[in-house]
Tab-separated table of C-alpha atoms in Angstrom:
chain	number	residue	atom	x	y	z
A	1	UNK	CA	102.158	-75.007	13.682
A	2	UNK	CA	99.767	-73.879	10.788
A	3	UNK	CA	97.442	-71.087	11.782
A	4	UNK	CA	93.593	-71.228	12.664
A	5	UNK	CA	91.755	-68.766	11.401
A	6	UNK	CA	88.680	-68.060	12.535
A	7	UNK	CA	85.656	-65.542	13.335
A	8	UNK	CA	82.248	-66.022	15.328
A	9	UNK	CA	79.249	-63.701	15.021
A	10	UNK	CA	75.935	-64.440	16.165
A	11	UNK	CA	72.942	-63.924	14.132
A	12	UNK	CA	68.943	-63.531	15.254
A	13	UNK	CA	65.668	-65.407	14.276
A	14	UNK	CA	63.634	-63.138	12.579
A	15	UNK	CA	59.485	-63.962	12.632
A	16	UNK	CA	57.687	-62.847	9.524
A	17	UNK	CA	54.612	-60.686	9.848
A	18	UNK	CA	54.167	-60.773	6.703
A	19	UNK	CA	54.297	-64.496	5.363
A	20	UNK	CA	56.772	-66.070	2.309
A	21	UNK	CA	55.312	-68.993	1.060
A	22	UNK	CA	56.189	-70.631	-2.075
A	23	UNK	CA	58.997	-70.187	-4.383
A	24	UNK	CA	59.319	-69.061	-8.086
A	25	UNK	CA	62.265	-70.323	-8.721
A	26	UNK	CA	63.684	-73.303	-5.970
A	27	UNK	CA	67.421	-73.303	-6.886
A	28	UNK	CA	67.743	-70.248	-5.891
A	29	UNK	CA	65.194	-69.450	-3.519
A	30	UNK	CA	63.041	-66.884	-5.571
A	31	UNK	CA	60.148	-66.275	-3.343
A	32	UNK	CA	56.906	-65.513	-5.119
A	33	UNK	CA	55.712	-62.855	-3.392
A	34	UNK	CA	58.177	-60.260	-0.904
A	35	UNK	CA	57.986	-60.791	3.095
A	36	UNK	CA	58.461	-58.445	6.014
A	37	UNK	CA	59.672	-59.596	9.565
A	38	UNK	CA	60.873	-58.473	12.662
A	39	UNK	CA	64.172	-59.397	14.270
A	40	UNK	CA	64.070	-61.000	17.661
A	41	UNK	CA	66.024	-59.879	19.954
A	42	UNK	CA	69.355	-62.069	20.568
A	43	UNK	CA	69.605	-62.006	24.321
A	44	UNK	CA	66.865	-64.846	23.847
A	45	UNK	CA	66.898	-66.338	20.348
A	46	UNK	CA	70.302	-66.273	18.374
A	47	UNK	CA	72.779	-68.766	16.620
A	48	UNK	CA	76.515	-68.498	17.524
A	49	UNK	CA	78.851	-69.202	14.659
A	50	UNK	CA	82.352	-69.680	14.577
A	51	UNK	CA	84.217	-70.275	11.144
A	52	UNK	CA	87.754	-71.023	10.338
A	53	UNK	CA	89.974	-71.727	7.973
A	54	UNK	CA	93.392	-73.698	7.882
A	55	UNK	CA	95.870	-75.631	6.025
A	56	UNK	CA	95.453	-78.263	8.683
A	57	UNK	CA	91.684	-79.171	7.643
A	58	UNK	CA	91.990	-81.972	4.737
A	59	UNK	CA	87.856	-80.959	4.466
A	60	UNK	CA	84.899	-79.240	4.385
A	61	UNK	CA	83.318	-79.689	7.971
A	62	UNK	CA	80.094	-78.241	9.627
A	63	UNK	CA	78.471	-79.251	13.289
A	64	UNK	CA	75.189	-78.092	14.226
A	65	UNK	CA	75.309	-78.444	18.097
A	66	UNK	CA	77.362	-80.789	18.408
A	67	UNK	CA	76.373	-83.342	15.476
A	68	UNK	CA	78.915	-83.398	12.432
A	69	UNK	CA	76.594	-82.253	9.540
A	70	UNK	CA	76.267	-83.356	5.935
A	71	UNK	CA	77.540	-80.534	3.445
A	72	UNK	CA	77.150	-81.813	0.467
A	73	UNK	CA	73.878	-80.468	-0.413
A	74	UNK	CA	73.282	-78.030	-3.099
A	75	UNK	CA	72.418	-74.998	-0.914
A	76	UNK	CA	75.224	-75.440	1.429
A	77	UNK	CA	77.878	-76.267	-1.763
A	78	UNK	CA	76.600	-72.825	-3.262
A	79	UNK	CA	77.467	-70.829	-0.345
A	80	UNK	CA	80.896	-72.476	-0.149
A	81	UNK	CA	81.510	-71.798	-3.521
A	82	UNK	CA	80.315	-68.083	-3.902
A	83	UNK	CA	82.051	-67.010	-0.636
A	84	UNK	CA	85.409	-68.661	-1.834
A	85	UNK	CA	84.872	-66.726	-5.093
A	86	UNK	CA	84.235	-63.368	-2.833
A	87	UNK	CA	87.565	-64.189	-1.461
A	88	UNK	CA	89.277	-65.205	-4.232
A	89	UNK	CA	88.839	-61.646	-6.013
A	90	UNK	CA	89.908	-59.982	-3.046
A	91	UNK	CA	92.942	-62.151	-3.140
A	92	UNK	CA	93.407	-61.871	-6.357
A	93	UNK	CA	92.915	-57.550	-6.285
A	94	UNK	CA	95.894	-57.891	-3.233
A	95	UNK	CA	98.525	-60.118	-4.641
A	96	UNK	CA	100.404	-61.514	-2.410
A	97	UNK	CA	99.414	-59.382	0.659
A	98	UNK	CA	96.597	-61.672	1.580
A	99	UNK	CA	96.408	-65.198	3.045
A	100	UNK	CA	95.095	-67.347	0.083
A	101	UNK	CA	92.055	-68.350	2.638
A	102	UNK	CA	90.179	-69.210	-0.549
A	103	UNK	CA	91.982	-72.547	-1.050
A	104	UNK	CA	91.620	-73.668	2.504
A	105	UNK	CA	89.339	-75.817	4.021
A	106	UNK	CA	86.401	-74.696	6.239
A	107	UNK	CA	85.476	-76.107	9.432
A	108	UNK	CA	82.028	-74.526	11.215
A	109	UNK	CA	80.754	-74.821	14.016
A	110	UNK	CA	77.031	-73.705	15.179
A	111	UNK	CA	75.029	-73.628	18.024
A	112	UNK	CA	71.105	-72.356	18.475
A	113	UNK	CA	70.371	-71.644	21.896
A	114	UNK	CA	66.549	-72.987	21.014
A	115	UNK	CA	65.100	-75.991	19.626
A	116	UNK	CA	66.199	-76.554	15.912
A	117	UNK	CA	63.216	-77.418	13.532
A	118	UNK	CA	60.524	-76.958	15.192
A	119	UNK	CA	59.298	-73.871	13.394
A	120	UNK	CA	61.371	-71.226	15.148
A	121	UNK	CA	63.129	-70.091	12.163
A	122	UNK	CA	66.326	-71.610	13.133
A	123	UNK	CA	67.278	-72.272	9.450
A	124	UNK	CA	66.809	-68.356	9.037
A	125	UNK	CA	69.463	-68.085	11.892
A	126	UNK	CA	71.502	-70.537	11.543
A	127	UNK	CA	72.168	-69.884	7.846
A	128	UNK	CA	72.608	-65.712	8.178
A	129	UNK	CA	75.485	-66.286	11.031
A	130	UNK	CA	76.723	-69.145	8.382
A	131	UNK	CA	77.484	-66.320	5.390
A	132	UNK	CA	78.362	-63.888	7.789
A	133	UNK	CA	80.893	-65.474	10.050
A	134	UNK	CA	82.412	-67.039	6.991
A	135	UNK	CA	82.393	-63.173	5.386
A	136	UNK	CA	84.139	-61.945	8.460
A	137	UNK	CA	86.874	-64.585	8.364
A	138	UNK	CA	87.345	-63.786	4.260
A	139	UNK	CA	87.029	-60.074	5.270
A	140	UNK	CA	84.574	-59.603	2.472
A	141	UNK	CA	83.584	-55.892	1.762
A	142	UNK	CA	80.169	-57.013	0.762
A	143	UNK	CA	77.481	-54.587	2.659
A	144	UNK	CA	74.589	-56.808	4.650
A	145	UNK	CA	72.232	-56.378	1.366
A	146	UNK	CA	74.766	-58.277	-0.928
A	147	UNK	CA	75.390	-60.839	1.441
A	148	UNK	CA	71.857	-61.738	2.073
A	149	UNK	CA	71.241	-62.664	-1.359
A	150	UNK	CA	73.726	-65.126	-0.180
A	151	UNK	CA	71.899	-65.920	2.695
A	152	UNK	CA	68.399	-66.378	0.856
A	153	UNK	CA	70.604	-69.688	-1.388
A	154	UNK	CA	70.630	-71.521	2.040
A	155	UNK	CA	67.428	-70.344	3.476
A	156	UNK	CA	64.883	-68.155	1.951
A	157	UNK	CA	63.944	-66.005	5.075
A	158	UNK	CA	67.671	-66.478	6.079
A	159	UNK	CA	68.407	-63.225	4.485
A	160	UNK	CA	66.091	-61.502	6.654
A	161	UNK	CA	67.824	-62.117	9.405
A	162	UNK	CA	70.707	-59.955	8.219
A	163	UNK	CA	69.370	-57.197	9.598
A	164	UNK	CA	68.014	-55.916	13.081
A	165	UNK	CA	64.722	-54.133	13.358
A	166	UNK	CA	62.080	-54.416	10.844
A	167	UNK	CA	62.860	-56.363	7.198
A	168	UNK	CA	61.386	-56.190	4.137
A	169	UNK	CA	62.430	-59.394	1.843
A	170	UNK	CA	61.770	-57.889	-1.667
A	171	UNK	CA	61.389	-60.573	-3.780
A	172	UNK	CA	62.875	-59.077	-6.610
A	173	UNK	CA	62.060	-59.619	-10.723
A	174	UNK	CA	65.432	-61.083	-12.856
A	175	UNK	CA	65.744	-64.632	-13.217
A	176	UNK	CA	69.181	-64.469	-11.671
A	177	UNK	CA	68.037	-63.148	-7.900
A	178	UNK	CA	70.429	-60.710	-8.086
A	179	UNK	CA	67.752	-58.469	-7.384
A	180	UNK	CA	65.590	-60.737	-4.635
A	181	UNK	CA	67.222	-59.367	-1.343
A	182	UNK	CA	66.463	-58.083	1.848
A	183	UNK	CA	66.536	-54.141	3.091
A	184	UNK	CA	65.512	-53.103	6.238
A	185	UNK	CA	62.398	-51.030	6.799
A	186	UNK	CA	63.687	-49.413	9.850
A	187	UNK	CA	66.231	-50.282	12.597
A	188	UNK	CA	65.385	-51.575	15.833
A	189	UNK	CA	65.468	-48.224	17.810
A	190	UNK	CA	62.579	-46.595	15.588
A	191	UNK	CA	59.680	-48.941	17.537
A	192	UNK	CA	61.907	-50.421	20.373
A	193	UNK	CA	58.463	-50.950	22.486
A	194	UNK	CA	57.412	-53.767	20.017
A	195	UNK	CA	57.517	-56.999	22.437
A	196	UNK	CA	57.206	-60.508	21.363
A	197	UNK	CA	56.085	-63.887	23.678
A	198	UNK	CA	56.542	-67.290	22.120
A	199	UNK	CA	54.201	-69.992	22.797
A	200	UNK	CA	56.298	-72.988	22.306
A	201	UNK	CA	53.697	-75.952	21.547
A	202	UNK	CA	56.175	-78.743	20.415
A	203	UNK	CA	59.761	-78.848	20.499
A	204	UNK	CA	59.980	-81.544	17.783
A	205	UNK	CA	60.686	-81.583	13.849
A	206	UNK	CA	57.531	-80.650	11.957
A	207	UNK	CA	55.700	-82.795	9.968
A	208	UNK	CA	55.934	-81.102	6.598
A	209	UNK	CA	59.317	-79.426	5.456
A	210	UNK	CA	58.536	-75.735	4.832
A	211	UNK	CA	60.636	-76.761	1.365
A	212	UNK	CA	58.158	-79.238	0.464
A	213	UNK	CA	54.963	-77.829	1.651
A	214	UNK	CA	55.763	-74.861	-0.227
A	215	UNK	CA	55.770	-76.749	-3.331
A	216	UNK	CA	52.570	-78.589	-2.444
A	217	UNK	CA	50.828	-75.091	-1.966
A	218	UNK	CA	52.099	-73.833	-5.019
A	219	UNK	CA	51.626	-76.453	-7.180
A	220	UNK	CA	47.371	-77.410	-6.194
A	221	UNK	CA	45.654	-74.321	-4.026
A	222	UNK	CA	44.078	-72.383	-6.120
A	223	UNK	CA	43.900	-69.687	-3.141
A	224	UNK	CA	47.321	-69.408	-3.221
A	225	UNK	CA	47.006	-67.964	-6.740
A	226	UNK	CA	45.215	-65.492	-5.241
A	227	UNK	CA	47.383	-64.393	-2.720
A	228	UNK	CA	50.553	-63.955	-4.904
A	229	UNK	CA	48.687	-61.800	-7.375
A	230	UNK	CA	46.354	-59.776	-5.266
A	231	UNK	CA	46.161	-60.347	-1.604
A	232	UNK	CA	50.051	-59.723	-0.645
A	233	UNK	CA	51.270	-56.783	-3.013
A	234	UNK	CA	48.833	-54.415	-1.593
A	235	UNK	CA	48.977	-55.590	2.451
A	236	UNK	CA	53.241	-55.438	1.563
A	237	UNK	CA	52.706	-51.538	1.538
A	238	UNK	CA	50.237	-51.236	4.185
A	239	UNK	CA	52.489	-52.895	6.423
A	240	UNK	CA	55.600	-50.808	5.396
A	241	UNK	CA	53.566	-47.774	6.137
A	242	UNK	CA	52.119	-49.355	9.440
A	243	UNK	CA	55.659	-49.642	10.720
A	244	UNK	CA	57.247	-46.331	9.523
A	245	UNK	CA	54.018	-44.907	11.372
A	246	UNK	CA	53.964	-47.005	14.358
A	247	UNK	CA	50.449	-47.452	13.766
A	248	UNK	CA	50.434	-51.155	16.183
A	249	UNK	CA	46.332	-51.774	15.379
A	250	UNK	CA	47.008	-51.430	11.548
A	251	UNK	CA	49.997	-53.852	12.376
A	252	UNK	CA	48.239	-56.097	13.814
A	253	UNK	CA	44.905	-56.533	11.946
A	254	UNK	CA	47.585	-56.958	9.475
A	255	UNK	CA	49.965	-59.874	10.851
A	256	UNK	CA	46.760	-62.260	12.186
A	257	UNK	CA	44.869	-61.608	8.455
A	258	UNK	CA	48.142	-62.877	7.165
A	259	UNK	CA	49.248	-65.702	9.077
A	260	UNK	CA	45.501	-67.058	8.649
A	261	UNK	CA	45.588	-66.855	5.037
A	262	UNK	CA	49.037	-68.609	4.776
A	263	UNK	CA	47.236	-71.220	6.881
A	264	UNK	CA	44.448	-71.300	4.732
A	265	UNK	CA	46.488	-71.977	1.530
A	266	UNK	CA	48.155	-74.500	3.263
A	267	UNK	CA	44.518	-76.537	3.945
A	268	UNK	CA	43.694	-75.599	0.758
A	269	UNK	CA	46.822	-77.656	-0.582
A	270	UNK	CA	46.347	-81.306	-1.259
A	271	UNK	CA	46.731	-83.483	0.482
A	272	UNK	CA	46.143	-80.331	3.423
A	273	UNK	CA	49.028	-79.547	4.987
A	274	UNK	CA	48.501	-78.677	8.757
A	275	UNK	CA	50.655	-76.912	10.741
A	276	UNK	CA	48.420	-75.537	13.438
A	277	UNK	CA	46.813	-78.052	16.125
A	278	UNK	CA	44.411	-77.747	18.933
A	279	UNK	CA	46.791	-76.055	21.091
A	280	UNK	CA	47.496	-72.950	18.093
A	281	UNK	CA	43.946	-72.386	17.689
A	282	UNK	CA	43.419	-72.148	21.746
A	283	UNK	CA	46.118	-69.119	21.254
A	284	UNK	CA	44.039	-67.362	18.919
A	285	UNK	CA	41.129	-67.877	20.584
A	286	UNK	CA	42.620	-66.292	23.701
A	287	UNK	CA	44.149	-63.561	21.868
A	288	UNK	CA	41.075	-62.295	20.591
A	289	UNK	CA	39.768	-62.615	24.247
A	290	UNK	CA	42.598	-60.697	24.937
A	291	UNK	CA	42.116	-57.461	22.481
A	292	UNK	CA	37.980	-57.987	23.532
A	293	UNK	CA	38.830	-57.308	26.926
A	294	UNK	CA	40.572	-55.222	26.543
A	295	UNK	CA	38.823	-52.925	24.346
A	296	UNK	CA	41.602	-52.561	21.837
A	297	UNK	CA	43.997	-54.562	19.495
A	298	UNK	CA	47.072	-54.266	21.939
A	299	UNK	CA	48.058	-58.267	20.795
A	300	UNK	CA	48.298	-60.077	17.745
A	301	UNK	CA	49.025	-63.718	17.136
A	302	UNK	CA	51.117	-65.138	14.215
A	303	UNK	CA	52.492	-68.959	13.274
A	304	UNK	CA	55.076	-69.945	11.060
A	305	UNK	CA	55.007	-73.053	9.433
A	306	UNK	CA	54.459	-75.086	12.689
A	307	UNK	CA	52.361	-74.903	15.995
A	308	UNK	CA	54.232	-72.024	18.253
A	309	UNK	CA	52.316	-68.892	18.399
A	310	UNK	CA	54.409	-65.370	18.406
A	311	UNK	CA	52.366	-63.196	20.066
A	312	UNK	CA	53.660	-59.438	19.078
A	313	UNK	CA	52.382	-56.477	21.853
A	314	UNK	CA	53.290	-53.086	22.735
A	315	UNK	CA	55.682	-52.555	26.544
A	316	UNK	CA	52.642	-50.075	27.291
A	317	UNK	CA	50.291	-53.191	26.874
A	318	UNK	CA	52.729	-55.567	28.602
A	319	UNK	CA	50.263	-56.018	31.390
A	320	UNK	CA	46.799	-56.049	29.272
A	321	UNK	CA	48.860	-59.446	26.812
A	322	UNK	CA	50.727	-61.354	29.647
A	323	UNK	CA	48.223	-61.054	32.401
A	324	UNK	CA	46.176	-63.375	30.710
A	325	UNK	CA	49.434	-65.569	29.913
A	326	UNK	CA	50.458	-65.815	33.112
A	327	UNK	CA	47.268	-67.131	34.584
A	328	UNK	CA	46.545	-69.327	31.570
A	329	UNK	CA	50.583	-71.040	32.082
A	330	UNK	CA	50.995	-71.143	35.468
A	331	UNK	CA	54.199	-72.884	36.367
A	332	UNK	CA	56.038	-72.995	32.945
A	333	UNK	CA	59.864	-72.016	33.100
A	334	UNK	CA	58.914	-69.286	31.375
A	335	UNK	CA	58.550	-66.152	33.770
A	336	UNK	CA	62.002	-63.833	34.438
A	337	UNK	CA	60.810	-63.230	37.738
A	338	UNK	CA	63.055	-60.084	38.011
A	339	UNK	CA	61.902	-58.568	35.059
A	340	UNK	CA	58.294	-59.829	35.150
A	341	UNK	CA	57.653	-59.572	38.679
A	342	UNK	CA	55.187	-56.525	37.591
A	343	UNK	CA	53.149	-58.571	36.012
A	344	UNK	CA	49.902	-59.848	38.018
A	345	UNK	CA	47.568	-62.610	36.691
A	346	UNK	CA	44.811	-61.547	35.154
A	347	UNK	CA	41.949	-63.878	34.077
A	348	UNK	CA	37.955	-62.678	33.839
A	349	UNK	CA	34.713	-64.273	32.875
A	350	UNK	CA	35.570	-62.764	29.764
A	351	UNK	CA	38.194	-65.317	28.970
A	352	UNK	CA	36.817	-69.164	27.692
A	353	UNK	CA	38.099	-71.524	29.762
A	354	UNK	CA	38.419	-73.912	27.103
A	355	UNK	CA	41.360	-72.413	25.638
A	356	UNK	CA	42.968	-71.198	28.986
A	357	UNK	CA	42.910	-75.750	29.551
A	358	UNK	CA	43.569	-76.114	26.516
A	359	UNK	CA	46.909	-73.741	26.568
A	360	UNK	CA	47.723	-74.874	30.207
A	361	UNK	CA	48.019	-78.601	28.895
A	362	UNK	CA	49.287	-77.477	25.558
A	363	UNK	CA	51.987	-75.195	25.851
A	364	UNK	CA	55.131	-76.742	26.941
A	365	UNK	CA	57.770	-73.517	27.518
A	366	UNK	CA	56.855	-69.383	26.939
A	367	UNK	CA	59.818	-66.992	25.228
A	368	UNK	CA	59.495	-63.859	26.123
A	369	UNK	CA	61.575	-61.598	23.651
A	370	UNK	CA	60.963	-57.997	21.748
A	371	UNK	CA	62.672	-56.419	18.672
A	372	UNK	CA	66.250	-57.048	18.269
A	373	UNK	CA	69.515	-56.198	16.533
A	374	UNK	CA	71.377	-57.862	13.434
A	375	UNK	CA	74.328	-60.150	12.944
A	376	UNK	CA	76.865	-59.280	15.940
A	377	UNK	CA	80.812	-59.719	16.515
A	378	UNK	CA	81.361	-62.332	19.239
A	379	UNK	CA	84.697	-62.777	20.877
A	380	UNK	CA	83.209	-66.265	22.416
A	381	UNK	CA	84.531	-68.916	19.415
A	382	UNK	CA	82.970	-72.361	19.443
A	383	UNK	CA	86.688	-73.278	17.967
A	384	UNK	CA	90.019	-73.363	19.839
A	385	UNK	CA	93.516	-72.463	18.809
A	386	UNK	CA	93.893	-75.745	17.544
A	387	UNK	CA	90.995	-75.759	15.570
A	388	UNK	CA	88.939	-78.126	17.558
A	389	UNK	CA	85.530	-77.853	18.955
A	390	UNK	CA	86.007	-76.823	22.310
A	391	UNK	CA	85.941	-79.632	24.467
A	392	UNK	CA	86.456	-81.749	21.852
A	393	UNK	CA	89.885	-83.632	20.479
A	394	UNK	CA	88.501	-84.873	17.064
């Protein structure tokens, strides 16, 4: 029988603290301004990818939990094509010693172990464990940084999430994007106290494609301009320097100042674009209640572009952030009770009830996650040894 070959990794969401919005340049995902993120940690957000190769495939297949995907589109043809031509030179350097995996099918298979488009960055997952499994099974010598301007082509903040720790997407200046990758600010281990809880408003697709609201907000908000030019270089540094310094208040005026502006360009777009509802704007609300309370900036809220609120703290504050939390989301299958069985509800006169309601009614499951790890090996393939999706016959 002809062999299956085949390689899984698993690859994080990473949540940018510093926002990309808007592209110079949308073949080839050339951001207009650079990023930084951190990388969740995979023991609660990840995509598991397993990709194979084999003379037995008569074409190019992907499924996305379970649904047989289209792959015709642009972004996933170019990855195809550039990985086959990564291969293909390695072949080519071997002669003969290496299977000729470049002229064989592909058949992928992915799975998110969280809800897919619903502004969770599962494209930024699910298209970093795409390059990377498929550079494992070509046994590509490419280092992370080469393959996530790779990554980017699918997904902009995919390449981001080729890397663990802290990421800085530098946007880069040639035309081609060779030089519009990520790097990573610092590993994981350097701030491993940085925690992260997930308010999960809406489990369904957003409204507005980040793809086309980008274009919206680049094409009519004149704030926007503003951002780009001024706004972003200079909070880009401060937030480099807030991280190498694990300077958390810094970090956090920081991360809300930016995720409000993105917002901001996005109602200054038109038609506005909305991403944030009742329920997001009860979150900040109680996260400034939190921080007055407590008499310090020990949380800070972000949002993508959709309704969930990432809520970064400190372990040392753990208490201070999901005290509050707990008593505002009573009931949600949220709590680890064996891990969060320290943590006692804690709601004063301090706090408006109107968001605590408003969250309680709102919020439909809590994540609880902290700073994470890159792409990983997995010896758990969504394949078989006959090349079929396990439990599956095709």
């Amino acid at each position: 029988m002809d062999a299956i070959y085949k390689a899984t990794v698993t690859a994080p969401v990473n949540i940018a603290t510093l926002k990309y919005w808007g592209k110079r340049d949308v073949a080839l995902n050339l951001p207009t301004n650079s990023s930084i993120s951190v990388t969740l940690s995979q023991n609660d957000l990840r995509t598991t990818t397993t990709a194979s190769a084999s003379l037995l495939y008569t074409e190019d297949e992907l499924y996305l939990n379970g649904s047989k995907e289209d792959v015709s589109s642009k972004r996933i043809q170019t990855l195809f094509r550039e990985l086959r031509a990564l291969r293909k030179a390695e072949e080519d350097k071997q002669t003969g010693s290496l299977v000729p995996l470049s002229k064989y099918y592909l058949r992928i298979v992915s799975e998110n172990n969280f809800p897919t488009a619903a502004g969770l960055a599962s494209s930024a997952a699910g298209f970093a464990a795409l390059v990377k499994a498929v550079a494992e099974l070509y046994q590509l010598p490419q280092s992370n940084e080469e393959l996530s301007i790779l990554a980017r082509q699918g997904s902009g903040s995919a390449c981001r999430s080729l890397f663990g720790g802290y990421v800085a997407w530098e946007m880069g200046s040639k035309a081609d994007g060779s030089d519009s990758k990520a790097v990573q600010i610092a590993p994981y281990e350097h701030w491993p106290e940085m925690k992260a809880a997930i308010l999960v408003v809406s489990a369904e697709r957003k409204d507005t494609p980040s793809t086309s609201g980008m274009q919206l907000t680049v094409k009519t908000s004149s704030l926007f301009k503003e951002r780009v030019n001024s706004v972003v270089p200079q909070r880009f540094e401060q937030m480099k320097k807030s991280i190498l310094e694990k300077d958390f208040e810094t970090f956090a005026h920081l991360t809300m100042a930016d995720s409000n502006q993105f917002h901001a360009t996005c109602l200054d777009s038109y038609p506005p674009i909305f991403y944030l509802n009742d329920v997001s704007r009860a979150a900040i609300r109680l996260v400034e209640d939190i921080n007055k309370v407590a008499g310090e900036v020990v949380a800070a809220y972000t949002f993508d572009a959709g309704p969930n609120a990432v809520i970064y703290y400190l372990a040392q504050n753990e208490q201070l952030v999901l005290g509050p939390l707990r008593a505002a989301l009573k009931n949600l299958p949220a709590w680890k009770e064996e891990s969060h069985s320290h943590i006692q509800e804690l709601m004063s006169d301090d706090f408006d009830k109107r968001w605590v309601n408003t969250l309680h009614s709102g919020i439909e499951r809590i994540i609880l996650t902290g700073v994470g790890q890159g792409p990983q090996l997995s010896t758990n393939s969504l394949i078989d040894k006959n090349g079929n999706l396990w439990g599956s016959s095709f």
